[in-house]
Every structure is written in structure tokens, then in C-alpha cells.
Amino acid sequence: MIEVRRPLLEVCGIKTHFPSQNKGEMVKAVDGVSLELRHSEILGLVGESGCGKSTLARSILNLVPPTAGTVYLNGESIQTMSRSELKKARPAMQMIFQDPHASLNPRMTVFKTLAEPMLAHKLATKETVKQAVIELMEKVGLAPRFMQKYPHEFSGGQRQRIAIARALALKPRLIIADEPVSALDVSVQAQILNLLAKLCAEERLSMIFITHDLSVVRHIAQRVAVMYLGRVVEEGTTHDVLKNPQHPYTQALISAVPVPDPIEERNRQRIILHGDPPSPLNPPAGCSFHPRCPIAEAQCQQQEPKLGNLHDNHRASCLLLQKKFVE
């Protein structure tokens, strides 16, 4: 009998709500997300600003404890771990933040930044830590001669390489990268993306790559999940979702991506979404996308859609697609 290997990460019905200034009301930043991340896989998580991508990332790592739901890492629930168990599990899951200027300690040199986690988790000793830092810097494309410099002495791309090295210092199995290239120049973005893809392949890492740029997802991810107002509305392989989007929101996102061919760009039809995304403080009844959806019907205002399987590895959350769903 062939044993089926469990995914590295299983996110089951995660909700993260915050109390608002109005008594009794809650901001539903993440409102019931379920995802799987397989071993050695890169999952792109996309959506508009404010849709809950970053909050979901922090809830997965238990940096922001979720209101409901469970996250399993290698089959173990992170939420039920004791403090000591969580400390032991921390090296396996690391995060790369959006702004390396803010996430790096300005008073710590590169050497201290990279050595501290290795010494704290006893992955290196005082005698071996310098060589470990040198190897880490070389792995991310930084010259070891810079190890005594401070973050302000580096460019944005170099600072992001330091942040990547810090995430790799504890030899994790899971990395969550929260828009790691959005603050960088386009030429530097390509370098960092290529570096992340190379490291994931060489170190057999699994990664959730958060971005609002679909062209970046096409370059780096094997699968993609699209979020809207705290929920996943479409999920599948990168090829299926980008080439054959099924949810109206995904179709609108992809229609906004520029095409290099000027003739095709001039002739293609854009999908314009009117209005702003609703507030997570008071999301609309029924389908959360119906106030902006160009094809919404009366049932969309009343009935909440569920993620349904369109075919293997492709799911969407739309009432008008229910006839296409398979068991």
C-alpha cells in the first residue's frame, strides 16, 4: 500500500478578527481560509491591498493568534503547542517581511543579525558561528567582507538579501515571503526572485509568496490562491488560474496586467470593477464580491458561495459556477 504524504502546511478554516473602536463590532481581516502547501512547493497568494494576505501570513505563524481555525505544520497543530514546543518549532517556519529597512535592527551588524538566531537555537557555537555566517552570506550573494556593516550602509536589494539570509539561518522548511520585492526597483526584483526560486530548489523549501503582482506569481509560483475580503475566491495551478480564470474577480485582476504586445494590448477588453472593496468591519451578505461583480445575480446577494472543485487542483467560490463543480 502506497503511503500518501501529508502536506507540509495545512490551514483549516482560519479566522482572524480584531475588535473595532465601535463596541461589539469586529474587523474580519481573515474570515475562513483553508489552504494546503505541499513539500518543496511555492504558493502565490495574491489580492488587493487590505484583503487580508499579511494578516493570514502572521496568523499561520501564530505571530497574530487566529480567532478560530487550526494550522498544522507537518501534521502538528501550531495553536495547541505549549510555549516550549512552539519555540522548538520556530526554526522550521520563518518569514521575510516587505520592508527590510524596518525589519532589520539598525543597531546590529550583519554578523550579529545572522549569528543571533543560530546561537539562540544552538545551531552554531561561538567557535563555528563566524564560518556559518560567511556561508550564509555567500549563499544569498553577499560578500563576507560586509559582515561588520550596518543595514543603513546597504542598498534596498542588499538589505533584502540580508533578510533572506536571516530567514535561512535556522534551516527552515517553510518560508512566508510577504511582498519581498514590492519596494525594490524592477531590475533588483528580478534578482531577488531568481534568488528565492534558486534557494527553494536547492534547499527543498516550501514557500508562500504574497504579492499583488500577477506577473511575479507567473514567474515563481507553481500554484496560486486569490484572496478577496478575507477569503480565498479561487485556487489552482498557476497555469490554470492565469490562463483560464473562472472567478469574476480573478478575471478582472488578470485583465489589468499589461501585455507586452502593443497590438494585443490595444485590442483586448479590460474588465473595470466599479466602487471600492467593502469594509471588513461590515462585509456584505451573500457573496462578498457581489457589489462589484459585473455578472452578479439576485441569489448572489443572499447566498454565500463555497469553494468548489472545477477539476483537479482548481477551485473557485462563485454561485454561478456551481454547475461546473465536480465531486
Coordinates of C-alpha atoms in Angstrom, one line a residue:
M1 CA 0.0 0.0 0.0
I2 CA 1.4 3.4 -1.0
E3 CA 1.5 5.9 1.9
V4 CA 0.1 9.3 1.0
R5 CA 2.4 12.1 2.3
R6 CA 0.6 14.8 4.2
P7 CA 1.2 18.4 3.0
L8 CA 3.8 20.4 4.9
L9 CA 1.3 23.1 5.9
E10 CA -2.5 22.7 6.3
V11 CA -4.6 25.8 7.1
C12 CA -8.0 24.8 8.1
G13 CA -10.8 27.4 8.4
I14 CA -8.6 30.2 9.8
K15 CA -10.4 33.3 11.0
T16 CA -8.7 36.4 12.4
H17 CA -11.0 39.1 13.8
F18 CA -10.0 42.3 15.6
P19 CA -12.2 44.4 17.9
S20 CA -13.0 47.7 16.3
Q21 CA -13.4 51.1 18.1
N22 CA -17.2 50.6 17.9
K23 CA -18.2 48.4 20.8
G24 CA -19.3 44.9 19.9
E25 CA -18.1 45.1 16.2
M26 CA -15.3 43.1 14.8
V27 CA -13.0 43.7 11.8
K28 CA -13.0 40.4 9.9
A29 CA -9.5 40.6 8.4
V30 CA -9.4 36.9 7.6
D31 CA -12.7 35.1 7.5
G32 CA -12.4 31.4 6.9
V33 CA -9.4 30.5 4.8
S34 CA -8.3 26.9 4.1
L35 CA -5.1 26.1 2.2
E36 CA -2.5 23.4 1.7
L37 CA 1.1 23.8 0.9
R38 CA 3.0 20.7 -0.3
H39 CA 6.6 19.9 0.3
S40 CA 9.0 21.8 -1.9
E41 CA 6.2 23.9 -3.4
I42 CA 5.8 27.7 -3.9
L43 CA 2.3 29.0 -3.5
G44 CA 1.5 32.5 -4.7
L45 CA -1.1 34.4 -2.5
V46 CA -2.5 37.4 -4.4
G47 CA -5.2 40.1 -4.0
E48 CA -5.8 43.8 -3.5
S49 CA -4.3 45.7 -0.6
G50 CA -6.3 45.2 2.5
C51 CA -7.7 41.8 1.5
G52 CA -6.0 40.0 4.5
K53 CA -2.9 38.5 2.9
S54 CA -0.4 39.7 5.5
T55 CA -2.8 39.0 8.4
L56 CA -3.2 35.5 7.2
A57 CA 0.6 35.1 7.0
R58 CA 1.0 36.2 10.6
S59 CA -1.8 34.0 11.8
I60 CA -0.2 31.0 10.1
L61 CA 3.0 31.6 12.0
N62 CA 1.0 32.4 15.2
L63 CA 2.5 35.9 15.4
V64 CA -1.1 37.0 15.4
P65 CA -3.2 34.3 17.1
P66 CA -6.2 33.4 15.0
T67 CA -9.7 33.8 16.3
A68 CA -10.7 30.3 15.0
G69 CA -9.4 27.5 12.9
T70 CA -6.2 25.4 13.0
V71 CA -2.8 25.4 11.3
Y72 CA -1.0 22.1 11.0
L73 CA 2.8 22.1 10.3
N74 CA 4.0 18.5 9.5
G75 CA 0.7 17.2 11.0
E76 CA 1.1 19.1 14.3
S77 CA -1.3 21.9 15.4
I78 CA 0.6 25.1 16.0
Q79 CA -2.2 26.6 18.1
T80 CA -2.2 23.8 20.7
M81 CA 1.6 23.8 21.1
S82 CA 2.9 24.9 24.5
R83 CA 5.4 27.8 24.7
S84 CA 8.4 25.4 24.8
E85 CA 7.0 23.3 21.9
L86 CA 6.4 26.4 19.8
K87 CA 10.0 27.6 20.5
K88 CA 11.3 24.2 19.2
A89 CA 9.0 24.5 16.1
R90 CA 10.0 28.1 15.3
P91 CA 13.2 27.3 13.3
A92 CA 11.1 25.3 10.8
M93 CA 8.9 28.3 9.9
Q94 CA 10.4 31.7 9.0
M95 CA 9.2 35.0 7.5
I96 CA 10.6 37.5 5.1
F97 CA 9.0 40.9 5.6
Q98 CA 8.1 43.5 3.0
D99 CA 10.4 46.3 4.1
P100 CA 13.9 45.2 5.1
H101 CA 14.7 48.7 6.3
A102 CA 12.1 48.3 9.0
S103 CA 12.5 44.6 9.8
L104 CA 16.3 44.7 10.3
N105 CA 17.6 46.1 13.6
P106 CA 19.6 49.3 12.7
R107 CA 21.9 48.8 15.7
M108 CA 23.0 45.3 14.7
T109 CA 25.7 44.5 12.2
V110 CA 25.0 41.8 9.5
F111 CA 27.1 39.4 11.6
K112 CA 25.1 39.9 14.7
T113 CA 21.8 39.8 12.8
L114 CA 22.7 36.4 11.3
A115 CA 24.6 34.9 14.3
E116 CA 22.0 35.7 16.9
P117 CA 19.3 33.2 15.8
M118 CA 21.8 30.4 15.2
L119 CA 23.3 30.9 18.7
A120 CA 19.9 31.2 20.4
H121 CA 18.7 27.9 18.8
K122 CA 22.1 26.2 19.3
L123 CA 22.6 25.6 15.6
A124 CA 26.1 27.0 15.9
T125 CA 28.7 27.6 18.7
K126 CA 30.8 30.7 19.3
E127 CA 33.7 28.9 17.6
T128 CA 31.7 27.9 14.4
V129 CA 29.2 30.8 14.0
K130 CA 31.6 33.0 12.0
Q131 CA 32.0 30.4 9.3
A132 CA 28.3 29.7 9.3
V133 CA 27.6 33.4 8.7
I134 CA 30.2 33.5 5.9
E135 CA 28.5 30.5 4.2
L136 CA 25.0 32.1 4.6
M137 CA 26.1 35.4 3.1
E138 CA 27.7 33.7 0.1
K139 CA 24.5 31.7 -0.4
V140 CA 22.5 34.9 -0.8
G141 CA 25.1 36.7 -2.9
L142 CA 26.6 39.0 -0.3
A143 CA 30.4 39.3 0.1
P144 CA 31.5 38.2 3.6
R145 CA 33.7 41.4 3.9
F146 CA 30.4 43.3 4.6
M147 CA 29.5 41.3 7.8
Q148 CA 30.6 44.1 10.1
K149 CA 28.4 46.7 8.3
Y150 CA 25.0 48.1 9.4
P151 CA 21.8 47.9 7.5
H152 CA 21.8 51.6 6.5
E153 CA 25.1 51.1 4.6
F154 CA 23.4 48.8 2.1
S155 CA 21.0 49.3 -0.9
G156 CA 17.4 48.1 -0.7
G157 CA 18.2 44.9 -2.7
Q158 CA 21.2 44.1 -0.4
R159 CA 19.1 44.6 2.7
Q160 CA 16.5 42.2 1.3
R161 CA 19.3 39.6 0.8
I162 CA 20.3 40.1 4.5
A163 CA 16.6 39.5 5.4
I164 CA 16.6 36.3 3.3
A165 CA 19.8 35.1 4.9
R166 CA 18.3 35.7 8.3
A167 CA 15.2 33.6 7.4
L168 CA 17.5 30.8 6.1
A169 CA 19.8 30.9 9.2
L170 CA 17.7 28.3 11.1
K171 CA 17.3 25.9 8.2
P172 CA 13.5 26.2 7.9
R173 CA 11.2 24.0 5.9
L174 CA 8.6 26.8 5.4
I175 CA 9.1 30.4 4.5
I176 CA 6.4 33.1 4.1
A177 CA 7.6 36.0 2.0
D178 CA 5.3 39.0 2.5
E179 CA 5.7 41.1 -0.7
P180 CA 9.5 40.9 -0.5
V181 CA 10.1 42.7 -3.9
S182 CA 7.4 45.3 -3.9
A183 CA 9.7 48.1 -2.5
L184 CA 12.6 47.3 -5.0
D185 CA 13.5 48.5 -8.4
V186 CA 12.3 46.2 -11.3
S187 CA 15.9 45.1 -12.1
V188 CA 16.6 44.3 -8.5
Q189 CA 13.2 42.5 -8.2
A190 CA 14.3 40.0 -10.9
Q191 CA 17.5 39.3 -9.0
I192 CA 15.7 38.6 -5.7
L193 CA 13.0 36.5 -7.4
N194 CA 15.6 34.4 -9.1
L195 CA 17.5 34.0 -5.8
L196 CA 14.4 32.9 -3.9
A197 CA 13.5 30.4 -6.6
K198 CA 17.0 29.0 -6.6
L199 CA 17.1 28.7 -2.8
C200 CA 13.8 26.9 -2.7
A201 CA 15.0 24.4 -5.3
E202 CA 18.4 23.8 -3.7
E203 CA 17.2 23.7 -0.1
R204 CA 13.9 22.0 -0.9
L205 CA 12.0 24.7 0.8
S206 CA 8.2 25.4 0.7
M207 CA 7.2 29.0 0.4
I208 CA 4.0 31.1 0.5
F209 CA 4.8 34.1 -1.7
I210 CA 2.5 37.1 -1.0
T211 CA 2.2 39.7 -3.7
H212 CA -0.3 41.8 -5.6
D213 CA 1.7 41.5 -8.9
L214 CA 0.4 38.6 -11.0
S215 CA 3.4 38.7 -13.3
V216 CA 5.6 37.9 -10.3
V217 CA 3.4 34.9 -9.5
R218 CA 3.7 33.6 -13.0
H219 CA 7.5 33.7 -12.7
I220 CA 7.9 32.0 -9.3
A221 CA 4.9 30.0 -8.1
Q222 CA 3.6 26.5 -9.0
R223 CA 0.1 27.2 -7.5
V224 CA -1.8 30.4 -6.8
A225 CA -4.6 31.4 -4.4
V226 CA -6.6 34.6 -4.9
M227 CA -8.0 36.4 -1.9
Y228 CA -10.8 38.9 -1.6
L229 CA -12.1 40.5 1.6
G230 CA -10.5 37.9 3.9
R231 CA -11.4 34.8 1.8
V232 CA -9.9 32.7 -0.9
V233 CA -12.1 33.0 -4.0
E234 CA -10.0 30.9 -6.5
E235 CA -7.1 28.5 -6.2
G236 CA -5.3 26.2 -8.6
T237 CA -2.1 25.7 -10.5
T238 CA -0.6 28.9 -11.8
H239 CA -1.2 27.9 -15.4
D240 CA -4.9 27.1 -14.8
V241 CA -5.7 30.2 -12.8
L242 CA -3.8 32.7 -15.0
K243 CA -4.7 31.1 -18.4
N244 CA -8.3 30.1 -17.6
P245 CA -9.5 32.2 -14.6
Q246 CA -13.1 31.3 -13.5
H247 CA -14.0 33.7 -10.8
P248 CA -15.1 37.2 -12.0
Y249 CA -12.6 38.9 -9.5
T250 CA -9.7 36.8 -10.8
Q251 CA -10.7 37.6 -14.4
A252 CA -10.7 41.4 -13.5
L253 CA -7.3 41.1 -11.9
I254 CA -5.7 39.4 -14.9
S255 CA -7.3 41.8 -17.4
A256 CA -5.4 44.6 -15.6
V257 CA -2.0 43.0 -16.2
P258 CA -0.2 44.8 -19.1
V259 CA 0.6 42.7 -22.2
P260 CA 4.0 43.3 -24.0
D261 CA 2.4 43.1 -27.5
P262 CA 1.1 46.6 -28.3
I263 CA -1.5 45.3 -30.8
E264 CA -2.9 42.7 -28.4
E265 CA -2.8 45.3 -25.6
R266 CA -4.8 47.8 -27.7
N267 CA -7.4 45.2 -28.8
R268 CA -8.0 43.3 -25.6
Q269 CA -11.0 44.0 -23.4
R270 CA -10.4 45.3 -19.8
I271 CA -12.8 44.4 -17.0
I272 CA -13.4 47.5 -14.9
L273 CA -14.6 47.0 -11.4
H274 CA -16.7 49.9 -10.1
G275 CA -16.6 51.0 -6.5
D276 CA -14.2 50.1 -3.7
P277 CA -13.9 46.8 -1.8
P278 CA -16.4 46.7 1.1
S279 CA -15.1 47.2 4.6
P280 CA -14.1 44.0 6.6
L281 CA -15.9 45.7 9.5
N282 CA -19.2 45.1 7.8
P283 CA -18.9 42.7 4.8
P284 CA -22.0 42.4 2.6
A285 CA -24.4 39.5 2.9
G286 CA -24.1 36.6 0.5
C287 CA -21.1 36.7 -1.9
S288 CA -18.7 39.4 -0.6
F289 CA -17.8 40.3 -4.2
H290 CA -21.4 40.9 -5.5
P291 CA -21.5 44.7 -5.0
R292 CA -18.6 45.0 -7.6
C293 CA -19.3 41.9 -9.7
P294 CA -20.3 42.6 -13.3
I295 CA -22.3 39.4 -13.6
A296 CA -23.9 39.2 -10.2
E297 CA -27.5 37.9 -9.9
A298 CA -30.1 38.2 -7.2
Q299 CA -29.0 35.0 -5.5
C300 CA -25.5 36.4 -5.0
Q301 CA -26.9 38.9 -2.5
Q302 CA -28.3 36.3 -0.3
Q303 CA -26.4 33.0 -0.6
E304 CA -22.8 32.7 0.5
P305 CA -20.7 30.7 -2.1
K306 CA -18.4 27.9 -1.1
L307 CA -15.1 26.9 -2.7
G308 CA -16.0 24.2 -5.2
N309 CA -13.8 21.9 -7.3
L310 CA -13.9 22.8 -11.0
H311 CA -11.5 20.0 -11.8
D312 CA -8.3 18.6 -10.2
N313 CA -6.3 21.3 -8.4
H314 CA -8.6 24.1 -9.5
R315 CA -11.3 25.6 -7.1
A316 CA -13.4 28.7 -7.2
S317 CA -16.0 30.3 -5.0
C318 CA -18.9 31.5 -7.2
L319 CA -22.6 30.6 -7.2
L320 CA -22.7 30.9 -11.0
L321 CA -20.1 28.2 -11.4
Q322 CA -21.9 25.6 -9.3
K323 CA -23.0 23.7 -12.4
K324 CA -19.3 23.1 -13.3
F325 CA -18.4 21.8 -9.8
V326 CA -17.3 18.2 -9.6
E327 CA -17.3 15.9 -6.5

